[in-house]
mmCIF file of C-alpha atoms in Angstrom:
data_model
loop_
_atom_site.group_PDB
_atom_site.id
_atom_site.type_symbol
_atom_site.label_atom_id
_atom_site.label_comp_id
_atom_site.label_asym_id
_atom_site.label_seq_id
_atom_site.Cartn_x
_atom_site.Cartn_y
_atom_site.Cartn_z
ATOM 1 C CA UNK A 1 -8.601 28.337 -30.290
ATOM 2 C CA UNK A 2 -9.707 24.879 -29.105
ATOM 3 C CA UNK A 3 -7.298 22.034 -29.661
ATOM 4 C CA UNK A 4 -8.698 19.380 -31.989
ATOM 5 C CA UNK A 5 -7.597 15.842 -33.119
ATOM 6 C CA UNK A 6 -7.289 14.657 -36.676
ATOM 7 C CA UNK A 7 -11.052 14.476 -36.994
ATOM 8 C CA UNK A 8 -11.491 18.142 -35.985
ATOM 9 C CA UNK A 9 -13.186 17.393 -32.595
ATOM 10 C CA UNK A 10 -12.207 18.297 -29.019
ATOM 11 C CA UNK A 11 -14.131 15.665 -27.028
ATOM 12 C CA UNK A 12 -11.084 13.436 -26.847
ATOM 13 C CA UNK A 13 -9.046 16.183 -25.159
ATOM 14 C CA UNK A 14 -11.839 16.775 -22.698
ATOM 15 C CA UNK A 15 -12.147 13.196 -21.941
ATOM 16 C CA UNK A 16 -8.330 12.840 -21.220
ATOM 17 C CA UNK A 17 -8.407 15.969 -19.032
ATOM 18 C CA UNK A 18 -11.204 14.572 -16.891
ATOM 19 C CA UNK A 19 -9.613 11.190 -16.677
ATOM 20 C CA UNK A 20 -6.229 12.599 -15.559
ATOM 21 C CA UNK A 21 -7.893 14.819 -12.882
ATOM 22 C CA UNK A 22 -9.929 11.834 -11.552
ATOM 23 C CA UNK A 23 -6.817 9.535 -11.480
ATOM 24 C CA UNK A 24 -4.800 12.176 -9.648
ATOM 25 C CA UNK A 25 -7.512 12.758 -7.055
ATOM 26 C CA UNK A 26 -7.711 9.062 -6.320
ATOM 27 C CA UNK A 27 -3.950 8.679 -6.104
ATOM 28 C CA UNK A 28 -3.549 11.654 -3.775
ATOM 29 C CA UNK A 29 -6.208 10.370 -1.421
ATOM 30 C CA UNK A 30 -4.703 6.861 -1.402
ATOM 31 C CA UNK A 31 -1.164 8.180 -0.967
ATOM 32 C CA UNK A 32 -2.338 10.404 2.021
ATOM 33 C CA UNK A 33 -4.024 7.440 3.715
ATOM 34 C CA UNK A 34 -0.996 5.259 3.186
ATOM 35 C CA UNK A 35 1.241 7.998 4.567
ATOM 36 C CA UNK A 36 -0.801 8.327 7.741
ATOM 37 C CA UNK A 37 -0.599 4.617 8.502
ATOM 38 C CA UNK A 38 3.093 4.573 7.708
ATOM 39 C CA UNK A 39 3.775 7.442 10.145
ATOM 40 C CA UNK A 40 1.764 5.682 12.898
ATOM 41 C CA UNK A 41 3.589 2.406 12.453
ATOM 42 C CA UNK A 42 7.020 4.121 12.625
ATOM 43 C CA UNK A 43 5.898 6.131 15.722
ATOM 44 C CA UNK A 44 5.009 2.884 17.512
ATOM 45 C CA UNK A 45 8.322 1.343 16.397
ATOM 46 C CA UNK A 46 10.281 4.245 17.858
ATOM 47 C CA UNK A 47 8.114 4.151 21.083
ATOM 48 C CA UNK A 48 8.729 0.445 21.458
ATOM 49 C CA UNK A 49 12.517 1.067 21.518
ATOM 50 C CA UNK A 50 12.488 4.056 23.681
ATOM 51 C CA UNK A 51 9.735 3.281 26.193
ATOM 52 C CA UNK A 52 11.684 3.241 29.431
ATOM 53 C CA UNK A 53 10.839 4.250 32.929
ATOM 54 C CA UNK A 54 12.606 5.396 36.091
ATOM 55 C CA UNK A 55 12.054 5.336 39.868
ATOM 56 C CA UNK A 56 12.168 9.190 39.841
ATOM 57 C CA UNK A 57 9.004 9.166 37.667
ATOM 58 C CA UNK A 58 7.025 7.857 40.690
ATOM 59 C CA UNK A 59 8.114 10.748 42.982
ATOM 60 C CA UNK A 60 5.189 12.380 44.523
ATOM 61 C CA UNK A 61 2.809 9.477 43.923
ATOM 62 C CA UNK A 62 1.175 7.731 46.786
ATOM 63 C CA UNK A 63 2.688 4.514 45.582
ATOM 64 C CA UNK A 64 5.387 2.419 47.095
ATOM 65 C CA UNK A 65 7.616 0.822 44.499
ATOM 66 C CA UNK A 66 9.273 -2.517 45.036
ATOM 67 C CA UNK A 67 12.896 -3.384 44.504
ATOM 68 C CA UNK A 68 13.775 -2.832 40.812
ATOM 69 C CA UNK A 69 10.281 -1.494 40.037
ATOM 70 C CA UNK A 70 10.008 1.761 37.933
ATOM 71 C CA UNK A 71 7.143 3.880 36.684
ATOM 72 C CA UNK A 72 6.708 3.799 32.906
ATOM 73 C CA UNK A 73 3.606 5.905 32.434
ATOM 74 C CA UNK A 74 0.881 7.643 34.404
ATOM 75 C CA UNK A 75 -2.553 9.005 33.432
ATOM 76 C CA UNK A 76 -4.571 11.096 35.884
ATOM 77 C CA UNK A 77 -8.000 10.490 34.440
ATOM 78 C CA UNK A 78 -9.093 6.902 34.704
ATOM 79 C CA UNK A 79 -12.135 5.039 36.061
ATOM 80 C CA UNK A 80 -12.293 1.675 37.807
ATOM 81 C CA UNK A 81 -14.966 -0.578 36.218
ATOM 82 C CA UNK A 82 -16.276 -3.904 37.396
ATOM 83 C CA UNK A 83 -18.237 -6.539 35.458
ATOM 84 C CA UNK A 84 -21.439 -7.813 36.997
ATOM 85 C CA UNK A 85 -21.440 -11.205 35.147
ATOM 86 C CA UNK A 86 -17.959 -12.623 35.075
ATOM 87 C CA UNK A 87 -16.817 -14.536 32.041
ATOM 88 C CA UNK A 88 -13.421 -16.096 31.178
ATOM 89 C CA UNK A 89 -11.176 -13.533 29.237
ATOM 90 C CA UNK A 90 -8.575 -14.571 26.730
ATOM 91 C CA UNK A 91 -4.979 -14.885 27.888
ATOM 92 C CA UNK A 92 -2.773 -11.775 27.520
ATOM 93 C CA UNK A 93 -0.858 -11.627 24.230
ATOM 94 C CA UNK A 94 1.552 -9.353 22.518
ATOM 95 C CA UNK A 95 -0.557 -8.502 19.434
ATOM 96 C CA UNK A 96 -0.310 -4.834 18.267
ATOM 97 C CA UNK A 97 -3.688 -3.609 17.058
ATOM 98 C CA UNK A 98 -2.953 -0.818 14.571
ATOM 99 C CA UNK A 99 -6.057 -1.030 12.485
ATOM 100 C CA UNK A 100 -8.608 -0.952 15.387
ATOM 101 C CA UNK A 101 -11.800 0.828 14.676
ATOM 102 C CA UNK A 102 -12.418 4.259 16.290
ATOM 103 C CA UNK A 103 -13.658 4.082 19.820
ATOM 104 C CA UNK A 104 -16.769 5.681 21.200
ATOM 105 C CA UNK A 105 -17.072 7.311 24.587
ATOM 106 C CA UNK A 106 -19.571 4.928 26.084
ATOM 107 C CA UNK A 107 -19.773 2.365 28.838
ATOM 108 C CA UNK A 108 -20.550 -1.192 27.698
ATOM 109 C CA UNK A 109 -23.568 -2.974 29.028
ATOM 110 C CA UNK A 110 -22.989 -4.970 32.180
ATOM 111 C CA UNK A 111 -20.109 -2.840 33.371
ATOM 112 C CA UNK A 112 -20.357 -0.414 36.372
ATOM 113 C CA UNK A 113 -18.022 2.357 37.464
ATOM 114 C CA UNK A 114 -16.648 1.655 40.979
ATOM 115 C CA UNK A 115 -13.981 4.325 41.462
ATOM 116 C CA UNK A 116 -11.905 6.952 39.726
ATOM 117 C CA UNK A 117 -8.298 8.113 39.991
ATOM 118 C CA UNK A 118 -4.833 7.904 38.489
ATOM 119 C CA UNK A 119 -3.638 4.964 36.341
ATOM 120 C CA UNK A 120 -0.024 4.098 36.756
ATOM 121 C CA UNK A 121 1.852 1.535 34.586
ATOM 122 C CA UNK A 122 5.067 0.103 36.058
ATOM 123 C CA UNK A 123 7.290 -2.720 34.779
ATOM 124 C CA UNK A 124 5.637 -5.039 37.395
ATOM 125 C CA UNK A 125 2.018 -4.104 37.508
ATOM 126 C CA UNK A 126 -0.888 -1.816 36.549
ATOM 127 C CA UNK A 127 -2.165 0.298 39.460
ATOM 128 C CA UNK A 128 -5.227 2.470 39.926
ATOM 129 C CA UNK A 129 -4.811 5.125 42.736
ATOM 130 C CA UNK A 130 -8.502 5.877 43.362
ATOM 131 C CA UNK A 131 -10.414 7.844 45.864
ATOM 132 C CA UNK A 132 -11.607 4.737 47.650
ATOM 133 C CA UNK A 133 -8.328 2.965 47.703
ATOM 134 C CA UNK A 134 -5.804 1.259 45.435
ATOM 135 C CA UNK A 135 -6.302 -1.476 42.993
ATOM 136 C CA UNK A 136 -3.401 -3.563 41.583
ATOM 137 C CA UNK A 137 -3.107 -5.965 38.573
ATOM 138 C CA UNK A 138 0.218 -7.701 38.716
ATOM 139 C CA UNK A 139 1.524 -8.985 35.352
ATOM 140 C CA UNK A 140 2.826 -12.231 36.854
ATOM 141 C CA UNK A 141 -0.680 -13.127 38.251
ATOM 142 C CA UNK A 142 -2.714 -11.881 35.304
ATOM 143 C CA UNK A 143 -4.756 -14.662 33.645
ATOM 144 C CA UNK A 144 -6.985 -12.701 31.282
ATOM 145 C CA UNK A 145 -6.859 -9.453 29.297
ATOM 146 C CA UNK A 146 -9.356 -8.026 26.845
ATOM 147 C CA UNK A 147 -9.675 -4.618 25.125
ATOM 148 C CA UNK A 148 -13.235 -3.653 24.156
ATOM 149 C CA UNK A 149 -13.207 -3.125 20.357
ATOM 150 C CA UNK A 150 -15.909 -0.335 20.499
ATOM 151 C CA UNK A 151 -15.325 1.346 23.933
ATOM 152 C CA UNK A 152 -12.178 2.628 25.739
ATOM 153 C CA UNK A 153 -12.446 -0.191 28.290
ATOM 154 C CA UNK A 154 -9.852 -2.789 29.239
ATOM 155 C CA UNK A 155 -10.781 -5.742 31.398
ATOM 156 C CA UNK A 156 -8.317 -7.984 33.371
ATOM 157 C CA UNK A 157 -8.511 -11.084 35.532
ATOM 158 C CA UNK A 158 -5.900 -12.047 38.115
ATOM 159 C CA UNK A 159 -5.466 -15.166 40.214
ATOM 160 C CA UNK A 160 -6.134 -13.553 43.601
ATOM 161 C CA UNK A 161 -9.327 -11.826 42.652
ATOM 162 C CA UNK A 162 -12.607 -13.439 41.709
ATOM 163 C CA UNK A 163 -14.457 -10.547 40.044
ATOM 164 C CA UNK A 164 -13.308 -9.228 36.680
ATOM 165 C CA UNK A 165 -12.313 -5.540 36.706
ATOM 166 C CA UNK A 166 -10.386 -3.101 34.620
ATOM 167 C CA UNK A 167 -10.140 0.547 33.572
ATOM 168 C CA UNK A 168 -12.062 2.939 31.401
ATOM 169 C CA UNK A 169 -9.949 5.774 29.955
ATOM 170 C CA UNK A 170 -10.564 8.902 27.782
ATOM 171 C CA UNK A 171 -11.021 7.968 24.156
ATOM 172 C CA UNK A 172 -7.948 9.967 22.946
ATOM 173 C CA UNK A 173 -5.646 8.215 25.460
ATOM 174 C CA UNK A 174 -6.991 4.582 25.128
ATOM 175 C CA UNK A 175 -4.863 3.551 22.152
ATOM 176 C CA UNK A 176 -1.605 4.737 23.802
ATOM 177 C CA UNK A 177 -2.546 3.097 27.038
ATOM 178 C CA UNK A 178 -3.178 -0.171 25.374
ATOM 179 C CA UNK A 179 0.067 -0.173 23.456
ATOM 180 C CA UNK A 180 2.145 0.886 26.534
ATOM 181 C CA UNK A 181 0.395 -1.858 28.596
ATOM 182 C CA UNK A 182 1.471 -4.345 25.977
ATOM 183 C CA UNK A 183 4.992 -3.160 26.076
ATOM 184 C CA UNK A 184 5.052 -3.342 29.922
ATOM 185 C CA UNK A 185 3.691 -6.852 29.856
ATOM 186 C CA UNK A 186 6.261 -7.762 27.236
ATOM 187 C CA UNK A 187 8.996 -6.505 29.463
ATOM 188 C CA UNK A 188 7.671 -8.558 32.375
ATOM 189 C CA UNK A 189 7.982 -11.790 30.315
ATOM 190 C CA UNK A 190 11.213 -10.551 28.509
ATOM 191 C CA UNK A 191 9.513 -10.427 25.074
ATOM 192 C CA UNK A 192 9.840 -6.776 23.978
ATOM 193 C CA UNK A 193 11.972 -7.853 20.986
ATOM 194 C CA UNK A 194 8.976 -9.887 19.773
ATOM 195 C CA UNK A 195 6.841 -6.647 19.728
ATOM 196 C CA UNK A 196 9.560 -4.787 17.872
ATOM 197 C CA UNK A 197 9.793 -7.640 15.322
ATOM 198 C CA UNK A 198 6.016 -7.594 14.843
ATOM 199 C CA UNK A 199 6.140 -3.826 14.082
ATOM 200 C CA UNK A 200 9.024 -4.327 11.611
ATOM 201 C CA UNK A 201 6.915 -6.914 9.735
ATOM 202 C CA UNK A 202 3.890 -4.549 9.687
ATOM 203 C CA UNK A 203 6.086 -1.737 8.274
ATOM 204 C CA UNK A 204 7.543 -4.006 5.616
ATOM 205 C CA UNK A 205 4.095 -5.306 4.519
ATOM 206 C CA UNK A 206 2.830 -1.740 4.488
ATOM 207 C CA UNK A 207 5.649 -0.532 2.277
ATOM 208 C CA UNK A 208 4.551 -2.986 -0.426
ATOM 209 C CA UNK A 209 1.085 -1.385 -0.509
ATOM 210 C CA UNK A 210 2.395 2.106 -1.415
ATOM 211 C CA UNK A 211 0.106 3.500 -4.211
ATOM 212 C CA UNK A 212 1.704 3.722 -7.598
ATOM 213 C CA UNK A 213 1.216 7.009 -9.516
ATOM 214 C CA UNK A 214 -1.297 6.322 -12.309
ATOM 215 C CA UNK A 215 -0.364 6.725 -15.891
ATOM 216 C CA UNK A 216 -1.336 9.762 -17.996
ATOM 217 C CA UNK A 217 -4.441 9.258 -20.172
ATOM 218 C CA UNK A 218 -4.019 10.593 -23.743
ATOM 219 C CA UNK A 219 -6.662 11.676 -26.226
ATOM 220 C CA UNK A 220 -5.900 8.670 -28.367
ATOM 221 C CA UNK A 221 -7.209 6.317 -25.683
ATOM 222 C CA UNK A 222 -10.680 7.819 -25.648
ATOM 223 C CA UNK A 223 -13.459 5.562 -26.898
ATOM 224 C CA UNK A 224 -16.613 6.511 -28.669
ATOM 225 C CA UNK A 225 -18.746 5.612 -25.646
ATOM 226 C CA UNK A 226 -17.137 8.694 -23.901
ATOM 227 C CA UNK A 227 -19.211 10.943 -26.351
ATOM 228 C CA UNK A 228 -22.534 9.616 -24.944
ATOM 229 C CA UNK A 229 -24.008 11.065 -21.692
ATOM 230 C CA UNK A 230 -23.226 8.521 -19.025
ATOM 231 C CA UNK A 231 -20.416 6.884 -21.064
ATOM 232 C CA UNK A 232 -20.136 3.137 -20.617
ATOM 233 C CA UNK A 233 -23.215 2.924 -18.431
ATOM 234 C CA UNK A 234 -25.358 4.228 -21.220
ATOM 235 C CA UNK A 235 -23.870 1.596 -23.645
ATOM 236 C CA UNK A 236 -24.522 -1.144 -21.028
ATOM 237 C CA UNK A 237 -28.139 0.015 -20.544
ATOM 238 C CA UNK A 238 -28.670 0.042 -24.238
ATOM 239 C CA UNK A 239 -27.158 -3.399 -24.639
ATOM 240 C CA UNK A 240 -29.451 -4.695 -21.927
ATOM 241 C CA UNK A 241 -32.543 -3.264 -23.594
ATOM 242 C CA UNK A 242 -31.414 -4.806 -26.921
ATOM 243 C CA UNK A 243 -31.303 -8.210 -25.151
ATOM 244 C CA UNK A 244 -34.583 -7.767 -23.122
ATOM 245 C CA UNK A 245 -36.822 -6.508 -26.053
ATOM 246 C CA UNK A 246 -36.443 -9.646 -28.179
ATOM 247 C CA UNK A 247 -36.919 -11.811 -25.128
ATOM 248 C CA UNK A 248 -40.214 -9.904 -24.443
ATOM 249 C CA UNK A 249 -41.356 -10.457 -28.035
ATOM 250 C CA UNK A 250 -40.555 -14.171 -27.717
ATOM 251 C CA UNK A 251 -42.629 -14.427 -24.548
ATOM 252 C CA UNK A 252 -45.549 -12.694 -26.248
ATOM 253 C CA UNK A 253 -45.474 -15.551 -28.970
ATOM 254 C CA UNK A 254 -46.504 -13.582 -32.052
ATOM 255 C CA UNK A 255 -46.504 -16.834 -34.115
ATOM 256 C CA UNK A 256 -49.585 -18.187 -32.285
ATOM 257 C CA UNK A 257 -51.927 -19.623 -35.131
ATOM 258 C CA UNK A 258 -55.065 -18.486 -33.282
ATOM 259 C CA UNK A 259 -54.024 -14.941 -33.632
ATOM 260 C CA UNK A 260 -53.579 -15.388 -37.389
ATOM 261 C CA UNK A 261 -56.943 -16.949 -37.631
ATOM 262 C CA UNK A 262 -58.468 -13.962 -35.767
ATOM 263 C CA UNK A 263 -56.668 -11.568 -38.090
ATOM 264 C CA UNK A 264 -57.799 -13.489 -41.151
ATOM 265 C CA UNK A 265 -61.406 -13.400 -39.944
ATOM 266 C CA UNK A 266 -61.251 -9.699 -39.391
ATOM 267 C CA UNK A 267 -60.019 -9.012 -42.887
ATOM 268 C CA UNK A 268 -62.867 -8.297 -45.361
ATOM 269 C CA UNK A 269 -62.850 -10.594 -48.493
ATOM 270 C CA UNK A 270 -63.593 -9.226 -52.064
ATOM 271 C CA UNK A 271 -67.240 -9.658 -53.204
ATOM 272 C CA UNK A 272 -66.818 -9.729 -56.935
ATOM 273 C CA UNK A 273 -64.241 -10.313 -59.658
ATOM 274 C CA UNK A 274 -63.667 -7.533 -62.085
ATOM 275 C CA UNK A 275 -64.723 -8.100 -65.823
ATOM 276 C CA UNK A 276 -61.906 -8.966 -68.271
ATOM 277 C CA UNK A 277 -63.715 -7.457 -71.251
ATOM 278 C CA UNK A 278 -67.107 -6.765 -72.759
ATOM 279 C CA UNK A 279 -67.520 -10.224 -74.329
ATOM 280 C CA UNK A 280 -66.428 -12.162 -71.291
ATOM 281 C CA UNK A 281 -69.048 -12.886 -68.632
ATOM 282 C CA UNK A 282 -68.117 -12.582 -65.003
ATOM 283 C CA UNK A 283 -66.411 -15.606 -63.526
ATOM 284 C CA UNK A 284 -67.257 -16.933 -60.144
ATOM 285 C CA UNK A 285 -64.393 -17.869 -58.049
ATOM 286 C CA UNK A 286 -64.795 -20.727 -55.573
ATOM 287 C CA UNK A 287 -63.257 -19.790 -52.219
ATOM 288 C CA UNK A 288 -61.667 -22.827 -50.595
ATOM 289 C CA UNK A 289 -63.145 -23.744 -47.189
ATOM 290 C CA UNK A 290 -60.519 -23.254 -44.535
ATOM 291 C CA UNK A 291 -59.717 -26.372 -42.563
ATOM 292 C CA UNK A 292 -59.318 -26.001 -38.790
ATOM 293 C CA UNK A 293 -55.845 -26.667 -37.581
ATOM 294 C CA UNK A 294 -55.140 -28.062 -34.138
ATOM 295 C CA UNK A 295 -53.762 -25.357 -31.783
ATOM 296 C CA UNK A 296 -50.225 -26.387 -30.814
ATOM 297 C CA UNK A 297 -49.647 -26.881 -27.104
ATOM 298 C CA UNK A 298 -47.352 -24.390 -25.490
ATOM 299 C CA UNK A 299 -44.490 -25.883 -23.627
ATOM 300 C CA UNK A 300 -44.635 -25.315 -19.901
ATOM 301 C CA UNK A 301 -40.839 -25.142 -19.659
ATOM 302 C CA UNK A 302 -39.689 -21.576 -20.190
ATOM 303 C CA UNK A 303 -36.898 -21.074 -22.748
ATOM 304 C CA UNK A 304 -33.393 -21.020 -21.209
ATOM 305 C CA UNK A 305 -31.931 -17.516 -21.558
ATOM 306 C CA UNK A 306 -28.624 -17.315 -23.393
ATOM 307 C CA UNK A 307 -25.645 -16.403 -21.246
ATOM 308 C CA UNK A 308 -24.616 -12.749 -21.197
ATOM 309 C CA UNK A 309 -21.658 -12.023 -23.497
ATOM 310 C CA UNK A 310 -19.626 -9.012 -24.238
ATOM 311 C CA UNK A 311 -18.835 -7.820 -27.760
ATOM 312 C CA UNK A 312 -15.496 -9.725 -27.501
ATOM 313 C CA UNK A 313 -17.300 -13.029 -26.520
ATOM 314 C CA UNK A 314 -15.993 -13.130 -23.000
ATOM 315 C CA UNK A 315 -18.221 -14.075 -20.144
ATOM 316 C CA UNK A 316 -18.454 -11.345 -17.608
ATOM 317 C CA UNK A 317 -21.701 -12.060 -15.694
ATOM 318 C CA UNK A 318 -22.824 -8.481 -15.603
ATOM 319 C CA UNK A 319 -19.407 -6.769 -15.258
ATOM 320 C CA UNK A 320 -18.658 -3.856 -17.643
ATOM 321 C CA UNK A 321 -16.449 -4.733 -20.648
ATOM 322 C CA UNK A 322 -12.806 -4.276 -19.795
ATOM 323 C CA UNK A 323 -9.458 -5.414 -21.215
ATOM 324 C CA UNK A 324 -8.234 -6.813 -17.898
ATOM 325 C CA UNK A 325 -10.749 -9.593 -17.971
ATOM 326 C CA UNK A 326 -12.374 -8.793 -14.579
ATOM 327 C CA UNK A 327 -15.817 -10.284 -14.072
ATOM 328 C CA UNK A 328 -18.424 -11.348 -11.508
ATOM 329 C CA UNK A 329 -18.436 -15.020 -12.515
ATOM 330 C CA UNK A 330 -15.721 -16.572 -10.320
ATOM 331 C CA UNK A 331 -12.052 -17.309 -10.320
ATOM 332 C CA UNK A 332 -9.332 -15.638 -8.225
ATOM 333 C CA UNK A 333 -9.658 -12.731 -5.938
ATOM 334 C CA UNK A 334 -7.965 -9.492 -6.995
ATOM 335 C CA UNK A 335 -5.779 -7.828 -4.369
ATOM 336 C CA UNK A 336 -3.603 -5.764 -6.776
ATOM 337 C CA UNK A 337 -5.795 -4.499 -9.516
ATOM 338 C CA UNK A 338 -4.653 -2.961 -12.688
ATOM 339 C CA UNK A 339 -3.877 0.763 -12.637
ATOM 340 C CA UNK A 340 -6.482 1.366 -15.375
ATOM 341 C CA UNK A 341 -9.392 -0.279 -13.428
ATOM 342 C CA UNK A 342 -10.974 3.069 -12.686
ATOM 343 C CA UNK A 343 -11.244 3.734 -16.332
ATOM 344 C CA UNK A 344 -13.688 0.760 -16.775
ATOM 345 C CA UNK A 345 -15.245 0.444 -13.265
ATOM 346 C CA UNK A 346 -16.797 3.045 -10.999
ATOM 347 C CA UNK A 347 -14.276 3.279 -8.244
ATOM 348 C CA UNK A 348 -15.025 4.515 -4.715
ATOM 349 C CA UNK A 349 -13.334 7.646 -3.228
ATOM 350 C CA UNK A 350 -10.038 6.699 -1.584
ATOM 351 C CA UNK A 351 -10.092 3.505 -3.701
ATOM 352 C CA UNK A 352 -6.304 2.942 -3.531
ATOM 353 C CA UNK A 353 -6.269 3.214 0.199
ATOM 354 C CA UNK A 354 -8.037 -0.259 0.596
ATOM 355 C CA UNK A 355 -5.950 -3.165 1.859
ATOM 356 C CA UNK A 356 -8.327 -6.037 0.899
ATOM 357 C CA UNK A 357 -9.465 -7.617 -2.335
ATOM 358 C CA UNK A 358 -11.698 -6.185 -5.062
ATOM 359 C CA UNK A 359 -15.443 -6.147 -4.355
ATOM 360 C CA UNK A 360 -18.454 -4.382 -5.808
ATOM 361 C CA UNK A 361 -20.570 -2.405 -3.330
ATOM 362 C CA UNK A 362 -24.440 -2.367 -3.307
ATOM 363 C CA UNK A 363 -24.346 1.107 -4.946
ATOM 364 C CA UNK A 364 -22.339 -0.247 -7.931
ATOM 365 C CA UNK A 365 -18.996 1.213 -7.075
ATOM 366 C CA UNK A 366 -15.962 -1.064 -6.646
ATOM 367 C CA UNK A 367 -13.715 -1.048 -3.569
ATOM 368 C CA UNK A 368 -10.469 -2.635 -2.381
ATOM 369 C CA UNK A 369 -11.874 -3.310 1.124
ATOM 370 C CA UNK A 370 -12.974 -6.918 0.608
ATOM 371 C CA UNK A 371 -12.484 -9.104 3.632
ATOM 372 C CA UNK A 372 -12.326 -6.122 5.956
ATOM 373 C CA UNK A 373 -14.752 -5.457 8.803
ATOM 374 C CA UNK A 374 -15.782 -2.145 7.255
ATOM 375 C CA UNK A 375 -15.960 -3.233 3.578
ATOM 376 C CA UNK A 376 -18.122 -0.784 1.589
ATOM 377 C CA UNK A 377 -19.314 0.725 4.865
ATOM 378 C CA UNK A 378 -20.206 4.075 3.138
ATOM 379 C CA UNK A 379 -21.773 2.341 0.137
ATOM 380 C CA UNK A 380 -24.622 0.138 1.684
ATOM 381 C CA UNK A 381 -22.361 -2.912 2.110
ATOM 382 C CA UNK A 382 -20.822 -5.514 -0.185
ATOM 383 C CA UNK A 383 -22.772 -6.946 -3.129
ATOM 384 C CA UNK A 384 -20.397 -9.289 -4.765
ATOM 385 C CA UNK A 385 -16.755 -10.157 -5.397
ATOM 386 C CA UNK A 386 -14.881 -9.043 -8.619
ATOM 387 C CA UNK A 387 -12.854 -11.959 -10.045
ATOM 388 C CA UNK A 388 -10.141 -12.576 -12.485
#
């Protein structure tokens, strides 16, 4: 037997069941994304502490190590690239790029492949042991370093070489290569502790973004709009129609006196007056002559539309009615929205995995990716900001 509430209906229980399932799916997706990033940050933190090399690691390599020089890492598949039009690269820094976009296996324009071989990272330099010879980039003489954000290419400039050159690596090895090169450069300038401190700060910031398990929706929270197909969207469309129809009637100006005159002319007038009795002769009724009235001039200034208001009187500027007071009018950006936001707005999949502020995408869904490079990337881009 179906469960019913005090009114004898079951729609409230169905609504609560759907809401709980949707909240749980969103939470699990956000928690999985948060967990992946947390694991990656902690892996880099461990690598930053344990990344050490040895002279024995260079055994068998056609590379002569200097006094105190050790091999930290080697990759057999690397390509030497050179830039045709040289430009000044930014100075090397110790920034750890954890949120970098996925790389594509392509060679940027203006870059040519000059050789291929094994890339070796030591605590003094980066070396390519190629088929045409050896190419070195000493950390102490390095003046510029840049990682291509879309391709697995790293370009470098040194004092004793005029042309800009670098390495192109396999896509799956580029991220580790860049991080280990950062650690090696930090060792050369005795700043590895700064890299570890940066990772500790990233881990602490990420811990504050851990998704909170949503509350359980109960049948008593169901609103009457849930009974309609489309729910709150149907109510919003009906409210918009209720506002637009009177506006259209006002624009059509049904009070125009010329239309009343046309209607009066089209109405047939009575031709005779009925007799009151056998002894009373018919009475002629004099019809007053209508006087022409001047046609009022219509104002050229269109009427100012009234501001959109919700049933509670709050100004939302097109946002759905909600108890949190979120709107599209202006105010403060929302970085930590209320846990019930998805009950009132159409949230994107993986909503709680976002790390920006609240925006509405062009397809109508809301996302927590405001301010990010890929904000609403799968929803045709950002339309506007949600404010509080």
